[in-house]
Structures are given as C-alpha cells and as structure tokens.
Amino acid sequence: MEDFINIENVSFSYSADDENIAAPEYVLKDISMKIKKGEFVALLGHNGCGKSTLARLLNAMSLPNKGKIYINGVDTSQTSSVFDIRKTVGLVLQNPDNQLVASIVEEDVAFGPENLGIEPSEIRKRVDDALKAVDMYDYRAHAPFKLSGGQKQRVAIAGIIAMQPQCLVLDEPTAMLDPKGRDEVMSTVKKLNRENGITIVLITHYMDEAVQADRVIVMDDGKVLISGRPREVFSQVELLKRHRLDVPQATELMYRLKGRGFSCDEMPLNSDECIRQLEKMLKRNN
Ligand SMILES: Nc1ncnc2c1ncn2[C@@H]1O[C@H](COP(=O)(O)OP(=O)(O)O)[C@@H](O)[C@H]1O
Ligand SMILES: [Mg+2]
C-alpha cells in the first residue's frame, strides 16, 4: 500500500499570524505520520490534544505553520490544489444536524455534487449509490429531521460520499448517538473502508470503536504518543492511563485481574476475547 496521507514535521498555532503575540503557542508540535491508501486509522487522545485541529489540516481548512502535509502526493498549502484536496478528503463532524442542509434526504445528499457542478444524470446516480452505501436508500424521500441520530449521521456521510472522496476524516461522528446509532455508523464506516477502499481516519473517544481499526494513533499534547495495531497499543495500559486515556472494557477487566495475581496469555480487546481468556483462567485454577 502506498502512503495516502503524509504529515511531515507539522506544527500549528492558532495565533502564529497574530503580530501582537511574541511566542505563539503551538497546538500541534512537530507531528509526523503516514497513513496508507485504504488504511483504517483510529485517532485517539485526551480533549484538547489537537485531534480536531489535525482533522482540519487534513482537508486544507487550515494550513500548517511549519512542515508539510501531502494528500495523495499533493501539498495542502498549494493554493491551486485546495479544491482538489477538499474533494479528496471528506470531513464528517460530530453533530449531523449541523451538516444536513435540505428538507428531503436525497436533496441533502445531492447538495455537495451540485456545488461541484456535476451533471444532473450523474448526480442522480451518485445520490442513489451514496444512499445505498450507507443503507439509507429507502429513506431517500424522508425529512432528515424525523430520522434517528444514527440515520442522520449516515445521511451526512452519504452527502460526503456523493462527492466521491478517497478518504473520510470523521471527527467523533458517534459522540452524540445512542448505542444503536453508534453501531450503525461504525458498520457504515467499516463497509466504506472494506468494500469501497476509502481510507478512514476516525477520531473517537470510544475504545471499542478504536479496536476495530487497522491501526491506532494516540496523540498527547500536540504530539504522537504511540502508533500501532490496536493490540500493541492497548497492551500498554499503564502508559495510556498515565496520559488519562481509557482502554477497552475487556482490556481493563483483564488488567485488574492481572493486578490481583491472575495470569493471562494476551490482553483481550473485546468481550469475545475476554470470555476466552476467562475460560482459560478458570480451567487453570480448577
Ligand atoms: N479556533 C481556535 N482558536 C484558538 N484555539 C483553538 C481553536 N480551536 C481549538 N483551539 C485550541 O487548540 C487546542 C487543540 O484543540 P482541538 O484540536 O479541538 O483538540 P481535540 O479535538 O483533541 O479536543 C486546544 O487547546 C484548544 O483550546
Ligand atoms: Mg475535537
């Protein structure tokens, strides 16, 4: 897989351009990371560590003060490529109500492609395909405000998908949803990654969502703390706790049992793995 996102020594400050401030405070501090085409990355970190700022830099809504970001080889700070970058990297935000603009679902999804100046027949096809991809085709004639939170967020995702991005950056897309809505959105995100090959950067506070990614990147105070497969990252329970981060519930349970002298082969990441470890433990103790 080739690198799709390449972040090279990026620093960002909200006050760097303010001449009245002698020493601007950087919220991203010399960050470097690479994300491959088709990869599904979960981005974690305590509130205020710079995740949303990084998300905005990824689709050229903000530009680095130092360093470079390349999307598919294109420098985001090149003015002539801003339009292409925004088309290539779609940003999905926390609150679907802020992203829905029309009073009928299919009109809402058509809004993006219409603004791109795409032909009506092509728009029709894209809207249908996007609504099918998020399993909301049957709701195409409904009013968005009557939908559940999970359904609204899926329509918002369809609106972005209809612009045919190669990458989706989702900034806490499930934070305002109930467990059912969260599952719906996560299934959609995984499907878009596996079936449509869309590169995913999912910012989340839910560790059970993060374990479903190919890779987890943990940020802390504007820097990258750790990056690795979910199992590698979540086995470092103490490091994460020191940085005020949670681990998945299954991992937490096993961590506490280990602290009381029980041994386990491998830290579980979900309830199925936890049950298997507990069964082994019980057999050993019999
Ligand atoms: N528009 C802004 N202007 C000034 N400071 C901001 C702005 N947005 C965020 N910040 C600050 O930048 C830091 C990182 O914020 P943010 O990227 O939103 O973090 P996260 O998404 O990880 O919670 C925080 O200290 C926050 O207060
Ligand atoms: Mg944020």
Coordinates of C-alpha atoms and ligand atoms in Angstrom, one line a residue:
M1 CA 0.0 0.0 0.0
E2 CA 1.3 3.5 -0.8
D3 CA 1.1 6.5 1.5
F4 CA -2.0 8.4 1.0
I5 CA -1.5 11.0 3.8
N6 CA 1.9 12.1 4.6
I7 CA 2.4 14.5 7.5
E8 CA 5.9 15.8 7.8
N9 CA 7.1 17.7 10.9
V10 CA 3.9 19.7 11.1
S11 CA 3.4 22.4 13.7
F12 CA 0.3 24.5 14.0
S13 CA -0.7 27.5 16.1
Y14 CA -4.0 29.4 16.2
S15 CA -2.0 32.6 17.0
A16 CA 1.1 32.3 14.7
D17 CA -0.2 35.0 12.4
D18 CA -1.0 37.4 15.3
E19 CA 1.7 40.0 15.3
N20 CA 0.9 41.0 18.9
I21 CA 1.9 37.6 20.2
A22 CA 5.6 37.2 20.5
A23 CA 5.7 33.4 21.2
P24 CA 2.7 31.7 19.7
E25 CA 1.5 28.5 21.5
Y26 CA 1.6 25.5 19.2
V27 CA -1.3 23.1 19.5
L28 CA 0.4 20.7 17.0
K29 CA 4.1 20.2 17.8
D30 CA 6.3 18.8 15.1
I31 CA 3.9 15.9 14.2
S32 CA 4.8 13.3 11.6
M33 CA 2.6 10.4 10.5
K34 CA 1.9 8.4 7.4
I35 CA -1.4 6.8 6.5
K36 CA -1.6 4.3 3.7
K37 CA -4.2 4.2 1.0
G38 CA -7.1 2.1 2.1
E39 CA -6.0 2.0 5.7
F40 CA -8.4 2.5 8.6
V41 CA -6.8 4.5 11.4
A42 CA -8.3 5.5 14.7
L43 CA -7.0 8.7 16.2
L44 CA -7.3 8.9 20.0
G45 CA -6.2 11.4 22.6
H46 CA -7.4 13.4 25.6
N47 CA -9.6 16.5 25.0
G48 CA -7.6 19.4 23.7
C49 CA -4.6 17.4 22.4
G50 CA -5.2 18.6 18.8
K51 CA -7.2 15.9 17.1
S52 CA -9.8 18.3 15.5
T53 CA -7.1 20.7 14.6
L54 CA -5.3 18.0 12.7
A55 CA -8.6 16.9 11.0
R56 CA -9.0 20.5 9.7
L57 CA -5.4 20.5 8.4
L58 CA -6.1 17.2 6.5
N59 CA -8.6 18.8 4.3
A60 CA -6.9 22.1 3.9
M61 CA -9.3 24.1 6.1
S62 CA -6.2 25.2 8.0
L63 CA -2.6 25.1 6.8
P64 CA 0.5 24.1 8.8
N65 CA 2.7 26.9 10.1
K66 CA 5.7 24.6 9.9
G67 CA 6.1 21.4 7.9
K68 CA 4.0 19.9 5.1
I69 CA 1.0 17.7 4.6
Y70 CA 0.7 15.8 1.4
I71 CA -2.6 14.2 0.4
N72 CA -2.0 11.7 -2.4
G73 CA 1.3 13.5 -3.1
V74 CA -0.3 17.0 -3.2
D75 CA 0.9 19.7 -0.8
T76 CA -2.1 21.1 1.1
S77 CA -0.5 24.5 1.2
Q78 CA -0.5 24.9 -2.5
T79 CA -3.4 27.3 -3.1
S80 CA -4.3 25.8 -6.5
S81 CA -4.9 22.4 -5.0
V82 CA -7.3 23.4 -2.1
F83 CA -10.4 22.5 -4.1
D84 CA -9.0 19.1 -5.1
I85 CA -7.9 18.3 -1.6
R86 CA -11.4 19.2 -0.1
K87 CA -12.9 16.8 -2.8
T88 CA -10.4 14.1 -2.0
V89 CA -10.7 14.3 1.8
G90 CA -14.2 14.5 3.2
L91 CA -14.7 15.7 6.7
V92 CA -17.6 14.3 8.8
L93 CA -18.3 16.2 12.0
Q94 CA -19.8 15.3 15.4
N95 CA -23.3 16.8 15.0
P96 CA -25.2 15.6 12.0
D97 CA -27.7 18.5 12.5
N98 CA -25.0 20.9 11.5
Q99 CA -24.2 19.0 8.3
L100 CA -27.7 18.5 6.9
V101 CA -29.0 21.3 4.8
A102 CA -32.1 20.3 2.8
S103 CA -35.5 19.2 3.9
I104 CA -35.5 15.9 1.9
V105 CA -32.8 13.3 2.3
E106 CA -31.9 12.9 -1.3
E107 CA -31.8 16.6 -1.9
D108 CA -29.4 16.9 1.0
V109 CA -27.1 14.2 -0.4
A110 CA -27.3 16.0 -3.9
F111 CA -26.1 19.3 -2.4
G112 CA -22.4 18.6 -2.5
P113 CA -22.2 17.2 -6.0
E114 CA -24.5 20.0 -7.2
N115 CA -21.9 22.5 -5.8
L116 CA -19.2 20.7 -7.7
G117 CA -21.1 21.4 -10.9
I118 CA -21.7 17.8 -11.8
E119 CA -24.3 16.9 -14.4
P120 CA -27.9 16.0 -13.2
S121 CA -27.9 12.4 -14.5
E122 CA -24.5 11.8 -12.8
I123 CA -25.8 13.4 -9.6
R124 CA -28.9 11.1 -9.6
K125 CA -26.6 8.1 -9.9
R126 CA -24.2 9.3 -7.2
V127 CA -27.0 10.2 -4.8
D128 CA -28.6 6.7 -5.2
D129 CA -25.2 5.0 -4.9
A130 CA -24.2 7.0 -1.8
L131 CA -27.6 6.3 -0.1
K132 CA -27.3 2.6 -0.8
A133 CA -23.7 2.6 0.5
V134 CA -24.9 3.9 3.9
D135 CA -28.1 1.8 3.9
M136 CA -30.4 4.8 3.7
Y137 CA -31.8 4.4 0.2
D138 CA -35.3 3.5 1.4
Y139 CA -35.4 6.8 3.3
R140 CA -34.5 9.0 0.3
A141 CA -37.8 10.8 0.3
H142 CA -37.9 11.3 4.0
A143 CA -37.4 14.5 6.0
P144 CA -33.9 14.4 7.7
F145 CA -35.2 16.0 10.9
K146 CA -37.5 13.0 11.5
L147 CA -34.7 10.5 11.4
S148 CA -32.8 9.0 14.3
G149 CA -29.4 10.3 15.2
G150 CA -27.6 7.3 13.6
Q151 CA -29.7 7.7 10.4
K152 CA -29.0 11.4 10.2
Q153 CA -25.3 10.8 10.6
R154 CA -25.4 8.2 7.8
V155 CA -27.2 10.7 5.5
A156 CA -24.4 13.2 6.4
I157 CA -21.8 10.6 5.4
A158 CA -23.8 9.9 2.2
G159 CA -23.6 13.6 1.4
I160 CA -19.8 13.4 1.6
I161 CA -19.5 10.1 -0.2
A162 CA -21.5 11.5 -3.1
M163 CA -18.6 13.8 -3.8
Q164 CA -16.5 10.6 -4.3
P165 CA -13.7 11.3 -1.8
Q166 CA -10.9 8.9 -1.5
C167 CA -10.6 9.5 2.3
L168 CA -13.0 10.2 5.1
V169 CA -11.9 12.0 8.2
L170 CA -14.6 11.6 10.9
D171 CA -14.3 13.8 13.9
E172 CA -16.2 12.0 16.8
P173 CA -19.1 11.0 14.4
T174 CA -20.8 8.9 17.1
A175 CA -20.3 11.2 20.1
M176 CA -24.0 12.4 20.0
L177 CA -25.5 9.0 19.2
D178 CA -27.1 6.2 21.2
P179 CA -25.5 2.7 21.2
K180 CA -27.7 1.6 18.2
G181 CA -26.8 4.7 16.2
R182 CA -23.1 4.2 17.0
D183 CA -23.2 0.6 15.8
E184 CA -24.9 1.8 12.5
V185 CA -22.3 4.4 11.9
M186 CA -19.4 2.1 12.7
S187 CA -20.8 -0.6 10.4
T188 CA -21.1 2.0 7.6
V189 CA -17.6 3.3 8.1
K190 CA -16.2 -0.2 8.0
K191 CA -18.1 -1.1 4.9
L192 CA -16.9 2.0 3.1
N193 CA -13.4 1.1 4.0
R194 CA -13.6 -2.6 3.1
E195 CA -15.9 -2.5 0.1
N196 CA -15.1 0.9 -1.4
G197 CA -11.5 1.1 -0.4
I198 CA -12.0 4.5 1.3
T199 CA -9.1 5.5 3.6
I200 CA -10.6 6.2 7.0
V201 CA -9.3 8.5 9.8
L202 CA -11.7 8.0 12.7
I203 CA -11.3 10.4 15.7
T204 CA -13.1 8.8 18.7
H205 CA -13.3 8.6 22.4
Y206 CA -14.8 5.1 22.3
M207 CA -12.2 2.5 22.7
D208 CA -14.5 -0.3 21.4
E209 CA -14.6 1.7 18.1
A210 CA -10.8 2.2 18.1
V211 CA -10.1 -1.6 18.4
Q212 CA -11.9 -2.1 15.1
A213 CA -9.3 0.0 13.2
D214 CA -6.2 -1.4 11.4
R215 CA -4.1 1.0 13.4
V216 CA -4.5 3.3 16.4
I217 CA -2.6 6.5 16.7
V218 CA -2.6 8.1 20.2
M219 CA -2.0 11.8 20.4
D220 CA -1.0 13.7 23.6
D221 CA -0.5 17.4 23.9
G222 CA 0.0 18.1 20.2
K223 CA 2.3 15.2 19.6
V224 CA 2.1 11.5 18.7
L225 CA 2.4 9.3 21.8
I226 CA 2.1 5.9 20.3
S227 CA 1.0 4.3 17.0
G228 CA 0.5 0.6 16.3
R229 CA -2.0 -2.2 15.8
P230 CA -4.8 -2.0 18.4
R231 CA -3.4 -4.9 20.4
E232 CA 0.0 -3.4 20.6
V233 CA -1.3 0.0 21.7
F234 CA -3.9 -1.2 24.2
S235 CA -1.5 -3.7 25.8
Q236 CA 0.3 -0.6 27.1
V237 CA -2.4 0.0 29.7
E238 CA -0.2 1.9 32.2
L239 CA 1.2 4.3 29.6
L240 CA -2.3 5.1 28.4
K241 CA -3.6 5.6 31.9
R242 CA -0.8 8.0 32.7
H243 CA -2.0 10.0 29.8
R244 CA -5.6 10.0 31.1
L245 CA -6.8 7.6 28.4
D246 CA -9.1 4.6 28.7
V247 CA -8.6 1.2 27.4
P248 CA -11.4 -1.1 26.1
Q249 CA -13.5 -2.5 29.0
A250 CA -12.4 -6.1 28.2
T251 CA -8.8 -5.0 28.5
E252 CA -9.4 -3.0 31.7
L253 CA -11.0 -6.1 33.4
M254 CA -8.1 -8.3 32.5
Y255 CA -5.6 -5.7 33.6
R256 CA -7.2 -5.5 37.0
L257 CA -7.3 -9.3 37.3
K258 CA -3.6 -9.4 36.4
G259 CA -3.0 -6.9 39.1
R260 CA -4.5 -9.4 41.6
G261 CA -2.2 -12.1 40.5
F262 CA -4.1 -13.8 37.7
S263 CA -2.1 -14.5 34.6
C264 CA -3.4 -14.2 31.0
D265 CA -1.7 -15.0 27.7
E266 CA -2.9 -12.0 25.8
M267 CA -4.8 -8.8 26.6
P268 CA -8.3 -9.1 25.2
L269 CA -9.7 -6.3 23.1
N270 CA -13.4 -7.2 23.1
S271 CA -15.9 -9.3 25.1
D272 CA -15.4 -12.5 23.0
E273 CA -11.7 -12.5 23.5
C274 CA -12.2 -11.7 27.2
I275 CA -14.5 -14.7 27.6
R276 CA -11.9 -17.0 26.1
Q277 CA -9.3 -15.7 28.4
L278 CA -11.5 -16.0 31.4
E279 CA -12.4 -19.6 30.5
K280 CA -8.7 -20.5 30.3
M281 CA -8.1 -18.8 33.6
L282 CA -10.9 -20.8 35.3
K283 CA -9.6 -24.1 33.8
R284 CA -6.1 -23.3 35.1
N285 CA -7.4 -22.6 38.6
N286 CA -9.5 -25.8 38.8
Ligands
LIG1 N1 -10.4 28.1 16.8 C1 -9.5 28.1 17.8 N2 -8.8 29.1 18.2 C2 -7.9 29.1 19.2 N3 -7.6 27.9 19.8 C3 -8.2 26.8 19.5 C4 -9.2 26.8 18.4 N4 -9.7 25.5 18.3 C5 -9.0 24.8 19.2 N5 -8.1 25.5 19.9 C6 -7.2 25.0 21.0 O1 -6.3 24.1 20.4 C7 -6.1 23.0 21.2 C8 -6.5 21.7 20.5 O2 -7.9 21.7 20.3 P1 -8.6 20.6 19.4 O3 -7.8 20.4 18.1 O4 -10.0 21.0 19.3 O5 -8.4 19.3 20.3 P2 -9.2 17.9 20.4 O6 -10.0 17.8 19.2 O7 -8.2 16.9 20.5 O8 -10.1 18.0 21.6 C9 -6.9 23.3 22.5 O9 -6.1 23.8 23.4 C10 -8.0 24.3 22.0 O10 -8.4 25.1 23.1
MG2 MG -12.1 17.6 18.9

